């Protein structure tokens, strides 16, 4: 991926649209991004990362949330547009962020565009506008995730050092993001969950087993048996328990068989006693019934005379029953005649009343007919008055309009006077404000001069403070140098003494090997004098080499301190030279001057704020004055129009008033007259309608009542004739039945229910007497002279045998219940044993696999970390290819085998091998510049590794944010050479730095300049 053009709108410190055209670099593939702190250098990296991935570059910055510029106007949307080239194709990506405008409750303006540019034409890459689809497509095109992109393309401030100096856990998180090894971590976590679940299941099985054992103890009666011997043991074997339960099952099955035999015998005894009791009880009941029948027969025979009387009364009642219909007919005819006579009397009275009402209604009707002409005159008068009435309303409405117009006209006149006075006041206020503006403008004219002067003083103060810091460092290193000189001199003396002794020792060793008569290999002499005994002072080559190594190390440390002292002297001289070019004053004076300039600048800024407020107030006053002038003009026009309208209304009111009748001065008088006349005519019409209705009703009622009276007289005559016939027929029937007179007939007559009761009583008597005779005749042979059985003795015997039977049943039920419980417990124990065995096997495999993957081993390395170690080894190998030449062959990175503290997982820590000392040490012991070089090489190594790992990835760009300021001149030159070599492969490299040597060495610079208002602009500077 290679950027071509970047446009940022309302993004960070860039208020408007800031466009960076990377084609202006021409053949310069490496450039420096320079500018003041906070100007927006890193924001350029943020813009590229935001366009591609929807978030900014640095980890500390990506949670900032709002990248919208504080300087942007409300109508300008925040957006980033990037034109870039990848794999020979050109693309344009735009991301626009919505924001809540003033007066709105929700954000608007979200927008994304992603197109391919072919021959100047833009072709959409996606049909969908969803951000998720866009992000996935861009990640697929670039071939890197955001985390991978940050590690090999964009190296944000401080972040690319994390892989170098962080512990194994942090490196694991970084490598997990880059190489996508989280699936192995997830697999380990899933195994952990399965392990926990398996342990829970094992605990549940064990608890269930204990519950089974307790259930056996609670359920089975205690006896001497195998199962209770197992239960008494401390360790209760489930296999032994199962065998014991099987033995218990067999015991209780045999016990059930013997108890069943005893139960069957007892049932036969109870059945025999029960039959004996039933026979005795039945005989006693039948004997009691026989005795009771004889007593009841005697009682019935004593009622024979009463029963004969009831028979006679029923016979007389049956005769009278045939005459009742004739009697009923006679009585009905008599009641009908009385009813008709009463109705005839009522109709005669109604006829008289209806005639009287008809006469009264006719008189009232005739009276209304005479007054009809006057009613018509009144109605004609109402029509005339109602025609005139609207004229009054029109005059009243016109008078109201005139009154309102007059009030408005007077108000306009007052407003014209008031606004004229207010405009005069505003004019005077504007004059005063303009005077104050002139004074403040003069006071703020020196802002640029003071600002520039303070910037120079700030730079000088910074350099002076750096020089003071260098002096402190110099003092400390000079003390260390003194100690190093003493150590070096002592090491030299020690080495010289050992060297002399070693030479003497070599001569002694040679002399010891000489043989008389044989030539010396040194001098050739065959005569050898006896040497002194030097065994006590023999020095080996190893001793000499150790002393030499110690001397060289002391010398190297001394040279290192001398080099640092020379470097600090140079830095102090450089800072002092730059300070002297500006001023000869000391740091206290400069600090005082800095405070004074800050106070002066603060005062000028306050005056500028006041001036802005005054300008806003003055502009507001001018607007108010202009609006007031326009309003006065409008009021004058409206006042003239209102005056004309008032005159027209007055003329129209006079014309309408002339048309009104003179007899009614006011509308109310006419309305009162209309109301009275309407009331009069309405009452007449209502009363006349009522009179006509009453007349018609009275006529109808009179005719109807007379017709009904005539018909009723005929009905009465017919009823009298029917009554005489019914009376004769009733008397004849009474005599025919044998009754002497009506009184005898009446006393013999009974109600139907009384006759039914007598018949039922006679029938019941006959049936009871017959049944008793039959029962007594049948029981004579069986019960005469017989005694009752003694049931109490038989009952006691039955109760005793029944209790014995119940006990037998309870015994066998308990035994059967125990047998079933034992069978159930056996089944549960066997099933539990099978589940436990299967679970133990499965849980053991899960725990072993989890321990293997999670790093529970001597090296504390998980499976995921084992894979990450391989990636890290390849990264280290690629990094060392650059670090060795960059450090003059002194340093080489290596993976540390040491365990992390507190027993944590290890394997990803880094050491550095120092070829000067021949020792390995932690990378955290490197100086700041050395750490930067190592981090840079590690980042470049990771870049090579990821590109080889992702074969289709083409990264033609790299951005580095800060770090070069920690390098000395030689290290800086080598770092630049490394990046120059890298850009020869075709990569574009951008570096954020304040280091002057870097800007002088690299010809292309992207200058980010912050304006005095606070927002920034960019510009390419090509030397």
PDB file of N, CA and C in Angstrom, residues 247-292:
ATOM      1  N   UNK A 247     -26.867 -60.140  48.376  1.00  0.00           N
ATOM      2  CA  UNK A 247     -27.102 -61.108  49.447  1.00  0.00           C
ATOM      3  C   UNK A 247     -28.343 -60.740  50.253  1.00  0.00           C
ATOM      4  N   UNK A 248     -28.536 -59.432  50.535  1.00  0.00           N
ATOM      5  CA  UNK A 248     -29.723 -58.961  51.264  1.00  0.00           C
ATOM      6  C   UNK A 248     -30.982 -59.237  50.459  1.00  0.00           C
ATOM      7  N   UNK A 249     -30.898 -59.039  49.141  1.00  0.00           N
ATOM      8  CA  UNK A 249     -32.066 -59.281  48.288  1.00  0.00           C
ATOM      9  C   UNK A 249     -32.491 -60.743  48.369  1.00  0.00           C
ATOM     10  N   UNK A 250     -31.528 -61.658  48.316  1.00  0.00           N
ATOM     11  CA  UNK A 250     -31.856 -63.086  48.401  1.00  0.00           C
ATOM     12  C   UNK A 250     -32.472 -63.428  49.758  1.00  0.00           C
ATOM     13  N   UNK A 251     -31.915 -62.827  50.851  1.00  0.00           N
ATOM     14  CA  UNK A 251     -32.440 -63.096  52.193  1.00  0.00           C
ATOM     15  C   UNK A 251     -33.896 -62.680  52.303  1.00  0.00           C
ATOM     16  N   UNK A 252     -34.221 -61.472  51.824  1.00  0.00           N
ATOM     17  CA  UNK A 252     -35.590 -60.954  51.972  1.00  0.00           C
ATOM     18  C   UNK A 252     -36.557 -61.640  51.012  1.00  0.00           C
ATOM     19  N   UNK A 253     -36.089 -62.172  49.887  1.00  0.00           N
ATOM     20  CA  UNK A 253     -36.962 -62.945  49.011  1.00  0.00           C
ATOM     21  C   UNK A 253     -37.389 -64.247  49.709  1.00  0.00           C
ATOM     22  N   UNK A 254     -36.432 -64.923  50.367  1.00  0.00           N
ATOM     23  CA  UNK A 254     -36.771 -66.144  51.114  1.00  0.00           C
ATOM     24  C   UNK A 254     -37.719 -65.829  52.265  1.00  0.00           C
ATOM     25  N   UNK A 255     -37.480 -64.690  52.963  1.00  0.00           N
ATOM     26  CA  UNK A 255     -38.347 -64.287  54.070  1.00  0.00           C
ATOM     27  C   UNK A 255     -39.760 -63.999  53.572  1.00  0.00           C
ATOM     28  N   UNK A 256     -39.878 -63.430  52.387  1.00  0.00           N
ATOM     29  CA  UNK A 256     -41.198 -63.138  51.807  1.00  0.00           C
ATOM     30  C   UNK A 256     -41.977 -64.431  51.565  1.00  0.00           C
ATOM     31  N   UNK A 257     -41.303 -65.477  51.091  1.00  0.00           N
ATOM     32  CA  UNK A 257     -41.966 -66.757  50.812  1.00  0.00           C
ATOM     33  C   UNK A 257     -42.540 -67.366  52.101  1.00  0.00           C
ATOM     34  N   UNK A 258     -41.762 -67.386  53.174  1.00  0.00           N
ATOM     35  CA  UNK A 258     -42.234 -67.967  54.443  1.00  0.00           C
ATOM     36  C   UNK A 258     -43.364 -67.137  55.048  1.00  0.00           C
ATOM     37  N   UNK A 259     -43.263 -65.809  54.941  1.00  0.00           N
ATOM     38  CA  UNK A 259     -44.333 -64.947  55.483  1.00  0.00           C
ATOM     39  C   UNK A 259     -45.627 -65.098  54.697  1.00  0.00           C
ATOM     40  N   UNK A 260     -45.526 -65.397  53.399  1.00  0.00           N
ATOM     41  CA  UNK A 260     -46.721 -65.583  52.576  1.00  0.00           C
ATOM     42  C   UNK A 260     -47.493 -66.831  53.005  1.00  0.00           C
ATOM     43  N   UNK A 261     -46.765 -67.886  53.361  1.00  0.00           N
ATOM     44  CA  UNK A 261     -47.421 -69.119  53.810  1.00  0.00           C
ATOM     45  C   UNK A 261     -48.190 -68.877  55.113  1.00  0.00           C
ATOM     46  N   UNK A 262     -47.585 -68.194  56.077  1.00  0.00           N
ATOM     47  CA  UNK A 262     -48.260 -67.853  57.334  1.00  0.00           C
ATOM     48  C   UNK A 262     -49.484 -66.980  57.073  1.00  0.00           C
ATOM     49  N   UNK A 263     -49.387 -66.064  56.141  1.00  0.00           N
ATOM     50  CA  UNK A 263     -50.504 -65.165  55.810  1.00  0.00           C
ATOM     51  C   UNK A 263     -51.678 -65.961  55.241  1.00  0.00           C
ATOM     52  N   UNK A 264     -51.420 -66.914  54.356  1.00  0.00           N
ATOM     53  CA  UNK A 264     -52.495 -67.700  53.748  1.00  0.00           C
ATOM     54  C   UNK A 264     -53.241 -68.498  54.825  1.00  0.00           C
ATOM     55  N   UNK A 265     -52.525 -69.106  55.806  1.00  0.00           N
ATOM     56  CA  UNK A 265     -53.162 -69.863  56.893  1.00  0.00           C
ATOM     57  C   UNK A 265     -54.070 -68.968  57.727  1.00  0.00           C
ATOM     58  N   UNK A 266     -53.560 -67.772  58.034  1.00  0.00           N
ATOM     59  CA  UNK A 266     -54.346 -66.855  58.879  1.00  0.00           C
ATOM     60  C   UNK A 266     -55.591 -66.370  58.148  1.00  0.00           C
ATOM     61  N   UNK A 267     -55.528 -66.205  56.861  1.00  0.00           N
ATOM     62  CA  UNK A 267     -56.707 -65.780  56.083  1.00  0.00           C
ATOM     63  C   UNK A 267     -57.816 -66.825  56.177  1.00  0.00           C
ATOM     64  N   UNK A 268     -57.447 -68.130  56.121  1.00  0.00           N
ATOM     65  CA  UNK A 268     -58.458 -69.185  56.201  1.00  0.00           C
ATOM     66  C   UNK A 268     -59.129 -69.190  57.572  1.00  0.00           C
ATOM     67  N   UNK A 269     -58.383 -68.961  58.634  1.00  0.00           N
ATOM     68  CA  UNK A 269     -58.970 -68.921  59.988  1.00  0.00           C
ATOM     69  C   UNK A 269     -59.949 -67.757  60.096  1.00  0.00           C
ATOM     70  N   UNK A 270     -59.572 -66.585  59.607  1.00  0.00           N
ATOM     71  CA  UNK A 270     -60.429 -65.386  59.688  1.00  0.00           C
ATOM     72  C   UNK A 270     -61.708 -65.602  58.886  1.00  0.00           C
ATOM     73  N   UNK A 271     -61.608 -66.235  57.716  1.00  0.00           N
ATOM     74  CA  UNK A 271     -62.798 -66.477  56.894  1.00  0.00           C
ATOM     75  C   UNK A 271     -63.790 -67.380  57.630  1.00  0.00           C
ATOM     76  N   UNK A 272     -63.311 -68.425  58.331  1.00  0.00           N
ATOM     77  CA  UNK A 272     -64.181 -69.348  59.043  1.00  0.00           C
ATOM     78  C   UNK A 272     -64.922 -68.649  60.173  1.00  0.00           C
ATOM     79  N   UNK A 273     -64.203 -67.815  60.951  1.00  0.00           N
ATOM     80  CA  UNK A 273     -64.828 -67.089  62.078  1.00  0.00           C
ATOM     81  C   UNK A 273     -65.821 -66.066  61.545  1.00  0.00           C
ATOM     82  N   UNK A 274     -65.497 -65.435  60.438  1.00  0.00           N
ATOM     83  CA  UNK A 274     -66.380 -64.417  59.856  1.00  0.00           C
ATOM     84  C   UNK A 274     -67.700 -65.058  59.418  1.00  0.00           C
ATOM     85  N   UNK A 275     -67.655 -66.261  58.835  1.00  0.00           N
ATOM     86  CA  UNK A 275     -68.882 -66.946  58.403  1.00  0.00           C
ATOM     87  C   UNK A 275     -69.759 -67.281  59.620  1.00  0.00           C
ATOM     88  N   UNK A 276     -69.151 -67.759  60.687  1.00  0.00           N
ATOM     89  CA  UNK A 276     -69.877 -68.079  61.918  1.00  0.00           C
ATOM     90  C   UNK A 276     -70.574 -66.841  62.466  1.00  0.00           C
ATOM     91  N   UNK A 277     -69.884 -65.709  62.491  1.00  0.00           N
ATOM     92  CA  UNK A 277     -70.457 -64.458  62.999  1.00  0.00           C
ATOM     93  C   UNK A 277     -71.617 -63.999  62.106  1.00  0.00           C
ATOM     94  N   UNK A 278     -71.466 -64.083  60.789  1.00  0.00           N
ATOM     95  CA  UNK A 278     -72.512 -63.638  59.856  1.00  0.00           C
ATOM     96  C   UNK A 278     -73.801 -64.459  60.047  1.00  0.00           C
ATOM     97  N   UNK A 279     -73.664 -65.798  60.241  1.00  0.00           N
ATOM     98  CA  UNK A 279     -74.848 -66.649  60.421  1.00  0.00           C
ATOM     99  C   UNK A 279     -75.592 -66.285  61.694  1.00  0.00           C
ATOM    100  N   UNK A 280     -74.870 -66.085  62.792  1.00  0.00           N
ATOM    101  CA  UNK A 280     -75.505 -65.742  64.070  1.00  0.00           C
ATOM    102  C   UNK A 280     -76.204 -64.392  63.985  1.00  0.00           C
ATOM    103  N   UNK A 281     -75.564 -63.451  63.372  1.00  0.00           N
ATOM    104  CA  UNK A 281     -76.126 -62.093  63.259  1.00  0.00           C
ATOM    105  C   UNK A 281     -77.397 -62.126  62.423  1.00  0.00           C
ATOM    106  N   UNK A 282     -77.449 -62.891  61.338  1.00  0.00           N
ATOM    107  CA  UNK A 282     -78.615 -62.963  60.461  1.00  0.00           C
ATOM    108  C   UNK A 282     -79.799 -63.641  61.180  1.00  0.00           C
ATOM    109  N   UNK A 283     -79.549 -64.714  61.955  1.00  0.00           N
ATOM    110  CA  UNK A 283     -80.604 -65.400  62.701  1.00  0.00           C
ATOM    111  C   UNK A 283     -81.235 -64.471  63.729  1.00  0.00           C
ATOM    112  N   UNK A 284     -80.406 -63.713  64.452  1.00  0.00           N
ATOM    113  CA  UNK A 284     -80.924 -62.783  65.464  1.00  0.00           C
ATOM    114  C   UNK A 284     -81.810 -61.716  64.831  1.00  0.00           C
ATOM    115  N   UNK A 285     -81.429 -61.209  63.661  1.00  0.00           N
ATOM    116  CA  UNK A 285     -82.233 -60.187  62.980  1.00  0.00           C
ATOM    117  C   UNK A 285     -83.593 -60.752  62.563  1.00  0.00           C
ATOM    118  N   UNK A 286     -83.619 -61.963  61.994  1.00  0.00           N
ATOM    119  CA  UNK A 286     -84.879 -62.574  61.522  1.00  0.00           C
ATOM    120  C   UNK A 286     -85.807 -62.897  62.701  1.00  0.00           C
ATOM    121  N   UNK A 287     -85.278 -63.359  63.846  1.00  0.00           N
ATOM    122  CA  UNK A 287     -86.079 -63.649  65.034  1.00  0.00           C
ATOM    123  C   UNK A 287     -86.721 -62.371  65.569  1.00  0.00           C
ATOM    124  N   UNK A 288     -85.979 -61.282  65.569  1.00  0.00           N
ATOM    125  CA  UNK A 288     -86.515 -59.997  66.040  1.00  0.00           C
ATOM    126  C   UNK A 288     -87.631 -59.526  65.135  1.00  0.00           C
ATOM    127  N   UNK A 289     -87.497 -59.731  63.810  1.00  0.00           N
ATOM    128  CA  UNK A 289     -88.543 -59.319  62.869  1.00  0.00           C
ATOM    129  C   UNK A 289     -89.830 -60.149  63.073  1.00  0.00           C
ATOM    130  N   UNK A 290     -89.735 -61.423  63.385  1.00  0.00           N
ATOM    131  CA  UNK A 290     -90.890 -62.287  63.616  1.00  0.00           C
ATOM    132  C   UNK A 290     -91.669 -61.802  64.836  1.00  0.00           C
ATOM    133  N   UNK A 291     -91.024 -61.516  65.911  1.00  0.00           N
ATOM    134  CA  UNK A 291     -91.677 -61.021  67.121  1.00  0.00           C
ATOM    135  C   UNK A 291     -92.347 -59.676  66.859  1.00  0.00           C
ATOM    136  N   UNK A 292     -91.711 -58.803  66.087  1.00  0.00           N
ATOM    137  CA  UNK A 292     -92.246 -57.477  65.786  1.00  0.00           C
ATOM    138  C   UNK A 292     -93.496 -57.593  64.921  1.00  0.00           C
TER     139      UNK A 292
END
